[in-house]
Short mmCIF file of C-alpha atoms in Angstrom, two decimals:
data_model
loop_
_atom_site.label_atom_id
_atom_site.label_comp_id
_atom_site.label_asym_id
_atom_site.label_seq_id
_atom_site.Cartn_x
_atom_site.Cartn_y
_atom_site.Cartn_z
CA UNK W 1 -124.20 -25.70 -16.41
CA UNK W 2 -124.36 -28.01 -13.22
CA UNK W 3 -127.07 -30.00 -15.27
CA UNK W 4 -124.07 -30.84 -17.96
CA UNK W 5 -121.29 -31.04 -15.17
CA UNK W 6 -123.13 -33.82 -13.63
CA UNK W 7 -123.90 -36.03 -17.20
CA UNK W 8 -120.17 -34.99 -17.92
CA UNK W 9 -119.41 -37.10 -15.04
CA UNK W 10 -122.03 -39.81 -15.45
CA UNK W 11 -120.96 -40.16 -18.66
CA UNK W 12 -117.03 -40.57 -17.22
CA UNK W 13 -118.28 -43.30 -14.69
CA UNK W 14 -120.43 -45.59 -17.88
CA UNK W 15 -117.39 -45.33 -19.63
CA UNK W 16 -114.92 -46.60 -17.14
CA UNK W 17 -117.13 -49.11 -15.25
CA UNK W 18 -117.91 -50.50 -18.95
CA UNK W 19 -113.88 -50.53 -19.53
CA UNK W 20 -113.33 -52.21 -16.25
CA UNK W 21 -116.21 -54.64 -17.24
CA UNK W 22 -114.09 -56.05 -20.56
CA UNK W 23 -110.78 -56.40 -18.16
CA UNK W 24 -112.46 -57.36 -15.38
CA UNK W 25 -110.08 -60.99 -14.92
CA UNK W 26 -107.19 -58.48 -15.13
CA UNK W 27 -108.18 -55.81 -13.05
CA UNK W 28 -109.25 -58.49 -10.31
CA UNK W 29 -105.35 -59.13 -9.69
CA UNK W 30 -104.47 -55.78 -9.23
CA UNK W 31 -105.39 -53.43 -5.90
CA UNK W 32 -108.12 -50.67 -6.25
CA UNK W 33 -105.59 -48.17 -5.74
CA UNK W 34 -103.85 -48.88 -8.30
CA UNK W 35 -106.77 -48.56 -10.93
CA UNK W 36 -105.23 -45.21 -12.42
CA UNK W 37 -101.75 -47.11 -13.75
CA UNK W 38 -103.27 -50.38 -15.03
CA UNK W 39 -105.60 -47.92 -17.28
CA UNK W 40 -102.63 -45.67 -18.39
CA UNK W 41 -100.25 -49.03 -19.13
CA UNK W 42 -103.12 -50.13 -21.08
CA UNK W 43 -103.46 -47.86 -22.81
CA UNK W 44 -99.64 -47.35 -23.72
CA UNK W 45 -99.41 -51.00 -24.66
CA UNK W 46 -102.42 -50.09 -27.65
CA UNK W 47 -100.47 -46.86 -28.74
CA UNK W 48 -96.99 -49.19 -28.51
CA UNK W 49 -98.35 -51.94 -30.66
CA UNK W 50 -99.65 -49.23 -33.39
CA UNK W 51 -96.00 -47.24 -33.36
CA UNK W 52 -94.52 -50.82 -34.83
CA UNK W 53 -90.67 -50.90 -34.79
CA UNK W 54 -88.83 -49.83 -37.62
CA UNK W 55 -85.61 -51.38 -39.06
CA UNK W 56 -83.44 -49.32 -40.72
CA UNK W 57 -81.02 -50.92 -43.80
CA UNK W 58 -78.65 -49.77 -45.58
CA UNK W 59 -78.08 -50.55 -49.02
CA UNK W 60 -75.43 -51.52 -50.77
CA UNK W 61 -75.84 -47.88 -53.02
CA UNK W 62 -76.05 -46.07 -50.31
CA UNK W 63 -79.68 -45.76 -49.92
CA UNK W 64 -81.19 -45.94 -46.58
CA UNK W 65 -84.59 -47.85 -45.58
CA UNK W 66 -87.12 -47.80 -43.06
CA UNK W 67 -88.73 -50.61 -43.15
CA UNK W 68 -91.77 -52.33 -40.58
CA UNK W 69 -90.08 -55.79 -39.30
CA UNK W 70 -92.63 -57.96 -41.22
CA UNK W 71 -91.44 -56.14 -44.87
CA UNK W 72 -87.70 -56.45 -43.63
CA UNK W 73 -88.46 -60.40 -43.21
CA UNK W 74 -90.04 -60.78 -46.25
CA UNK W 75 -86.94 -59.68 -48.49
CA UNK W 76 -85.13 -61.85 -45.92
CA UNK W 77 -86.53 -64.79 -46.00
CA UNK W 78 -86.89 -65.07 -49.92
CA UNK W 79 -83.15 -64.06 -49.96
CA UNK W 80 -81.17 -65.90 -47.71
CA UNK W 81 -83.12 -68.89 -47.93
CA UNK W 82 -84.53 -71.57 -50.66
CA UNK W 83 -88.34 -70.87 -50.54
CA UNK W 84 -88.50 -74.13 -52.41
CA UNK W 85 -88.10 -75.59 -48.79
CA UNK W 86 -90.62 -76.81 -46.08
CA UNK W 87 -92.41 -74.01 -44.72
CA UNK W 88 -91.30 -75.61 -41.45
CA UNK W 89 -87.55 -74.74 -42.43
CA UNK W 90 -88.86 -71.42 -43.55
CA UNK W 91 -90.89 -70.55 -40.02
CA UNK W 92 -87.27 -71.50 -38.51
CA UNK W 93 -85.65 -68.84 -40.65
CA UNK W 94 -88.31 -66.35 -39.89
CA UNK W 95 -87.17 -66.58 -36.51
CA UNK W 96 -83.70 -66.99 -36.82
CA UNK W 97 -83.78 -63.88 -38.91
CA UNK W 98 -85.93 -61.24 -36.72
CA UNK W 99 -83.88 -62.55 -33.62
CA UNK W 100 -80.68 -61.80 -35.65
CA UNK W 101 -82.02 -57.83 -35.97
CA UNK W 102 -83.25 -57.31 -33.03
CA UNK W 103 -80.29 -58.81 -31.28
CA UNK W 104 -78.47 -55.87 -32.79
CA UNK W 105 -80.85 -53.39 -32.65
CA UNK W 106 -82.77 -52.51 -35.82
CA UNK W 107 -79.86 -51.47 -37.69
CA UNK W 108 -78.52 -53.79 -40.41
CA UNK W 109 -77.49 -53.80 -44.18
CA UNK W 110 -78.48 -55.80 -47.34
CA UNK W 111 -75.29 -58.23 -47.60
CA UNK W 112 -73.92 -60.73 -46.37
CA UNK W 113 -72.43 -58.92 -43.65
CA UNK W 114 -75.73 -59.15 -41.76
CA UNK W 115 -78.85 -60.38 -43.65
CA UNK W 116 -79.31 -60.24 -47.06
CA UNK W 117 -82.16 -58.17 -48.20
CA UNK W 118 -84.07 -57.70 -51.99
CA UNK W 119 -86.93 -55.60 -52.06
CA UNK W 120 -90.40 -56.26 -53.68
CA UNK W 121 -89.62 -55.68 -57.57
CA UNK W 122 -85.66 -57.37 -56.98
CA UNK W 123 -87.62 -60.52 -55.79
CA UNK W 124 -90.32 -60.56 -58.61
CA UNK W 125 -86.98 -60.64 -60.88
CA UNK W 126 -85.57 -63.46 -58.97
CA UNK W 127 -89.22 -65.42 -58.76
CA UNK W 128 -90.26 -64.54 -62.02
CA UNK W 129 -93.35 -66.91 -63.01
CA UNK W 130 -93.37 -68.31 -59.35
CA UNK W 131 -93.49 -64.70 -57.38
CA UNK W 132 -97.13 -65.05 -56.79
CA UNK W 133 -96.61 -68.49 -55.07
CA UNK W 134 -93.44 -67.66 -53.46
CA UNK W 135 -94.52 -64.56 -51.86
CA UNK W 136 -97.66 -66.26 -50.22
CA UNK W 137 -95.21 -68.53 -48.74
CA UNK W 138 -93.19 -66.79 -47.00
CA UNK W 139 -96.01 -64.20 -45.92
CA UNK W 140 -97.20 -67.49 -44.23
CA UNK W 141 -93.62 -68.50 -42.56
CA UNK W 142 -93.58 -65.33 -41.34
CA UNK W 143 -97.58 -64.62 -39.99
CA UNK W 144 -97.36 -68.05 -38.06
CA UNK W 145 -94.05 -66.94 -36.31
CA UNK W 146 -95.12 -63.31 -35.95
CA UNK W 147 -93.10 -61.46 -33.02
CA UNK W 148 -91.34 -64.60 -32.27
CA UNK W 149 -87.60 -64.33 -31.27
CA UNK W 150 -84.66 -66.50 -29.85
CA UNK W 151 -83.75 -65.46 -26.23
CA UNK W 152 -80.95 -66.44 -23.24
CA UNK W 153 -81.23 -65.52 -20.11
CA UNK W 154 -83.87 -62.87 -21.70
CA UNK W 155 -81.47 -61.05 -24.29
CA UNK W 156 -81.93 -61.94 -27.76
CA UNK W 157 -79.76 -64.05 -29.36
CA UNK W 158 -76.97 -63.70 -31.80
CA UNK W 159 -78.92 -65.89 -34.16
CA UNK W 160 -76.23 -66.89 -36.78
CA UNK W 161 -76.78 -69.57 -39.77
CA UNK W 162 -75.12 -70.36 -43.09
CA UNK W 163 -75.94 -72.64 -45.57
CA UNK W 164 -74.56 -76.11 -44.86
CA UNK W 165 -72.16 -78.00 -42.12
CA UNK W 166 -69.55 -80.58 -42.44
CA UNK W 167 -71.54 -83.13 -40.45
CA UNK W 168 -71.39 -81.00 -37.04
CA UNK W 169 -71.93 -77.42 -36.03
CA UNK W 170 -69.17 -75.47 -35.11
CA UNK W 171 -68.76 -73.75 -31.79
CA UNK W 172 -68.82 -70.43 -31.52
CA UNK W 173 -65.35 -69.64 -30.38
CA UNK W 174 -64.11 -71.95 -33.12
CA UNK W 175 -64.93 -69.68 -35.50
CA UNK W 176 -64.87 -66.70 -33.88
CA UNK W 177 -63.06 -66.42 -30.70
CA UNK W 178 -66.25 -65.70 -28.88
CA UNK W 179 -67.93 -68.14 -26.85
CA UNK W 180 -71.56 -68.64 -26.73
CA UNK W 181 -73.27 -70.89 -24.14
CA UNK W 182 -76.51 -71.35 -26.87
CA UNK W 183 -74.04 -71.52 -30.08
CA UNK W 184 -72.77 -75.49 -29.30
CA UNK W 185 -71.58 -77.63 -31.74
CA UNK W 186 -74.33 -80.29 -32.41
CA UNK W 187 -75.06 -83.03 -35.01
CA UNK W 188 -76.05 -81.79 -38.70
CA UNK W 189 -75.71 -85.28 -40.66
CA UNK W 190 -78.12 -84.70 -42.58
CA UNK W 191 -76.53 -82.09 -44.30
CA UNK W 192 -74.02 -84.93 -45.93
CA UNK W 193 -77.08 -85.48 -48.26
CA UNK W 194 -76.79 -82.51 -49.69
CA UNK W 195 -75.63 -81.37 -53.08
CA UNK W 196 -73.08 -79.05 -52.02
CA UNK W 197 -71.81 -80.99 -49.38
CA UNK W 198 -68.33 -81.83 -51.13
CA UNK W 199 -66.49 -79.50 -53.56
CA UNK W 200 -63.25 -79.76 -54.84
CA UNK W 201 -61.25 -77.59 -56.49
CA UNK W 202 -57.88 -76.87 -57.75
CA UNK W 203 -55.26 -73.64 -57.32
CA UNK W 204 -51.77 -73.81 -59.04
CA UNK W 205 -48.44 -73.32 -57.21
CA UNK W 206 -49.01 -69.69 -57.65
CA UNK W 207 -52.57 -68.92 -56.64
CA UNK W 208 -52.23 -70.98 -53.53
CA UNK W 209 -48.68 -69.63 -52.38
CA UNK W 210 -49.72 -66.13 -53.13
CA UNK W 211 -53.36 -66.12 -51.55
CA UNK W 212 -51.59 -67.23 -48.42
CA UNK W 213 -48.85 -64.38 -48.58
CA UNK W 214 -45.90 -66.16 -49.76
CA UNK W 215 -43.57 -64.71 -52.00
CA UNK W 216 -42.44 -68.12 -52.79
CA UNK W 217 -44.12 -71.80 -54.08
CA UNK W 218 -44.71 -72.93 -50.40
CA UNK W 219 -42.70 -76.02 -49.45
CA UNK W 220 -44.54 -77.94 -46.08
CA UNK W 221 -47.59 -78.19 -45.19
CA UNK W 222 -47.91 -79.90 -41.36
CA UNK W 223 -49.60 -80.28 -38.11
CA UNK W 224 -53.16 -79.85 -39.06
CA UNK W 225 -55.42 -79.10 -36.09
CA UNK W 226 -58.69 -80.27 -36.26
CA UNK W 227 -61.47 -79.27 -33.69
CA UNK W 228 -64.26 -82.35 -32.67
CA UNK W 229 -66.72 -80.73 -34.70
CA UNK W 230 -64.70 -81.69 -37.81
CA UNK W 231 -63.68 -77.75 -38.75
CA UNK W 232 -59.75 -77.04 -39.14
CA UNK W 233 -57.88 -75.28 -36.04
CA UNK W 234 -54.64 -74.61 -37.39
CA UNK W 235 -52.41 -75.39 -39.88
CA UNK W 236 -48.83 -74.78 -40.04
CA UNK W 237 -47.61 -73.72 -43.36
CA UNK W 238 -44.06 -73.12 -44.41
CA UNK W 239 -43.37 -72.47 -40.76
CA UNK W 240 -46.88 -70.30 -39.98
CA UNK W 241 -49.71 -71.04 -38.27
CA UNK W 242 -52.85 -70.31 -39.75
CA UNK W 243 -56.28 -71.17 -37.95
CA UNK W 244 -58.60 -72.92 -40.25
CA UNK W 245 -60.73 -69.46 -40.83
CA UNK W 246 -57.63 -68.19 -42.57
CA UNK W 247 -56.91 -70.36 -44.29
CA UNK W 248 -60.71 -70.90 -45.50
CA UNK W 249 -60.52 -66.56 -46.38
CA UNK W 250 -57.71 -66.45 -47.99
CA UNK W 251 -58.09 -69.20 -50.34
CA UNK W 252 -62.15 -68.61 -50.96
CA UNK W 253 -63.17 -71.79 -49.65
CA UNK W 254 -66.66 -72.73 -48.62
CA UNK W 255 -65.93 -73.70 -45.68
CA UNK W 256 -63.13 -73.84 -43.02
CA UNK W 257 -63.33 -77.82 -42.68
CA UNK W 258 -61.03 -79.05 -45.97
CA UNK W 259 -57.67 -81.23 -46.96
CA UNK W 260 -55.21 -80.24 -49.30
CA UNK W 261 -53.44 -82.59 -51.50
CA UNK W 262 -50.21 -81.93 -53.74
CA UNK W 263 -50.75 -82.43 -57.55
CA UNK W 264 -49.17 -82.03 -59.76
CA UNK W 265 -48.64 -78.28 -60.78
CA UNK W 266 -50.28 -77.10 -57.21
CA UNK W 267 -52.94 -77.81 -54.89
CA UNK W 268 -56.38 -80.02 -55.02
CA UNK W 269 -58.96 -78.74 -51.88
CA UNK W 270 -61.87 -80.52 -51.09
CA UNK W 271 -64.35 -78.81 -48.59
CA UNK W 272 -67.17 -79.94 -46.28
CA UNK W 273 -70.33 -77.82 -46.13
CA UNK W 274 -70.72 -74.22 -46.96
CA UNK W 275 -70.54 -71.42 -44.30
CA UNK W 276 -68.70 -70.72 -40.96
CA UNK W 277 -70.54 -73.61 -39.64
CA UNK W 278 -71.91 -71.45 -36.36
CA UNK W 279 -75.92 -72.10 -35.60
CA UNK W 280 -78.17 -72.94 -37.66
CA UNK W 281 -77.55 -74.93 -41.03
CA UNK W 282 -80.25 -73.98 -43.15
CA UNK W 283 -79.87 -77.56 -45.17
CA UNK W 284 -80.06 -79.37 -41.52
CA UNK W 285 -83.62 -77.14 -41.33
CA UNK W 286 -85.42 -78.25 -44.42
CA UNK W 287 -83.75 -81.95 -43.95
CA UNK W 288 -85.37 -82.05 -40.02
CA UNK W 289 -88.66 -80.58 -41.75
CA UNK W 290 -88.36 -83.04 -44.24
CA UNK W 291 -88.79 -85.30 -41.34
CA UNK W 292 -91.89 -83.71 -39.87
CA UNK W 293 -90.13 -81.60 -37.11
CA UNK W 294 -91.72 -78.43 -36.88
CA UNK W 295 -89.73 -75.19 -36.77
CA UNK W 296 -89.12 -75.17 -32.81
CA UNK W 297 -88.05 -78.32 -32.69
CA UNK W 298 -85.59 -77.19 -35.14
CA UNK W 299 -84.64 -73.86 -33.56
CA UNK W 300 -83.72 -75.97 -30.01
CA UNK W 301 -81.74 -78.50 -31.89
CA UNK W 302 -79.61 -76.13 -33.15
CA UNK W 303 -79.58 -73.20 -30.68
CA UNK W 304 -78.79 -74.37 -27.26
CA UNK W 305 -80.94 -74.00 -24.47
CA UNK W 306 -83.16 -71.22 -25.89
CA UNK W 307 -86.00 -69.92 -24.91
CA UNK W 308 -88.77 -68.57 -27.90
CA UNK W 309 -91.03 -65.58 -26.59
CA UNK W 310 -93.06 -63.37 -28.58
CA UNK W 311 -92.00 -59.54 -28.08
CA UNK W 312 -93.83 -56.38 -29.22
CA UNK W 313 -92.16 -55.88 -32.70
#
């Protein structure tokens, strides 16, 4: 019995001296004493990066998912996004979009609201004869940004994006009353190369009186606001003042930066961009990839002052 005690313990002492061995740069910085919590955090780090994080979404049928982050990113990514673009403006989007869950933690849904999400068999619908290629694309975006996220000041970011701008991002509080010291209104010119930079459309008397919540045709339409970034800040309608978002809601426009013109039998609008015009514009992304920045460099440009760490998701 003492014979097997004592192996027992030689056996204990191989083992750790050999463990100590492989961490042996580590375990240099540390004090002898304090050789019992390195092991243990060690060892919880290895049982922390097995448990992975789980987001949970909820569908629009209300179904529930638990997903790993890297599935959750891959209906992302080939949802909200063109996969026909740079890989570059994809990585960008990778991160944009894991910050954007974490930020508000784990728990999101599969619209617009928060991030649109398609699982596996909606996105070999949408693919079709280019799913194979598709997939392996953004599997790649997202491998070569793996655990990266957008922080400030150490919290994750509210990593917002939309399609398009009108030349400039939008500060935050323009849009939403809130302001963020990272979400800055910076150049997006490239995005005037882009197909859906101008639309124009036309309401009658009618639609556009009654969208707004007149009961009658409305009469004046004065005093336009406009912020620097280009986007409308009020507008004072038949004696009202709407901001620029309501006007943009109300009336389904693409985008809060527009001008209104009488014609004849009602109203011709012509927007600027598509989106609330807050963070990243995913047209600016593929237009700086286009250029050969890579998807930092885009992620600083349009999220100020940023830092990108890798976390344990």
């Amino acid at each position: 019995m003492k014979e097997f005690f004592k192996s027992g313990i030689l056996i204990i002492c191989i083992i750790s001296i050999f463990y100590l061995w492989l961490h042996m740069d580590e375990v240099s910085k540390i004090e002898w004493k304090d050789l019992h919590s390195f092991i243990s955090n060690k060892q919880g780090s290895r049982e922390k990066k097995e448990n992975k994080v789980i987001v949970t979404v909820t569908r629009q049928d209300g179904s529930v998912l638990k997903l790993s982050m890297n599935d959750y990113l891959y209906g992302v990514i080939g949802s909200e996004m063109p996969v026909s673009y740079e890989l570059e403006a994809l990585k960008a989007q990778c991160v944009a979009a894991r910050t954007f869950v974490v930020q508000r933690n784990l728990q999101v849904d599969d619209t617009v609201q928060t991030q649109v999400y398609h699982d596996d068999q909606q996105l070999k619908q949408i693919w079709k004869s280019q799913y194979s290629e598709n997939k392996k694309k953004v599997l790649k975006a997202i491998k070569e940004t793996e655990d990266e996220i957008m922080t400030y000041q150490g919290k994750p970011i509210s990593a917002l994006f939309f399609s398009s701008s009108c030349g400039k991002t939008a500060n935050a509080e323009e849009y939403w009353q809130n302001k963020q010291p990272y979400l800055k209104s910076v150049d997006s010119s490239w995005d005037q190369n882009s197909d859906e930079y101008l639309e124009t459309i036309q309401l009658s008397e009618k639609e556009f009186s009654s969208n707004l919540g007149f009961l009658n045709p409305v009469s004046n339409i004065e005093n336009v606001h406009v912020y620097k970034s280009g986007y409308i800040q009020d507008i004072l309608i038949d004696g009202i003042i709407f901001s620029g978002r309501e006007v943009r809601e109300k009336l389904h426009l693409r985008s809060s930066c527009f001008t209104i013109k009488k014609v004849n039998g009602g109203y011709e609008i012509t927007t600027k961009g598509y989106g609330h015009g807050v963070g990243m514009s995913q047209v600016g992304a593929q237009q700086m990839a286009l250029k050969n920045y890579d998807y930092q460099e885009i992620l600083h440009h349009y999220y100020t002052d940023v830092n990108i760490e890798k976390i344990d998701v």
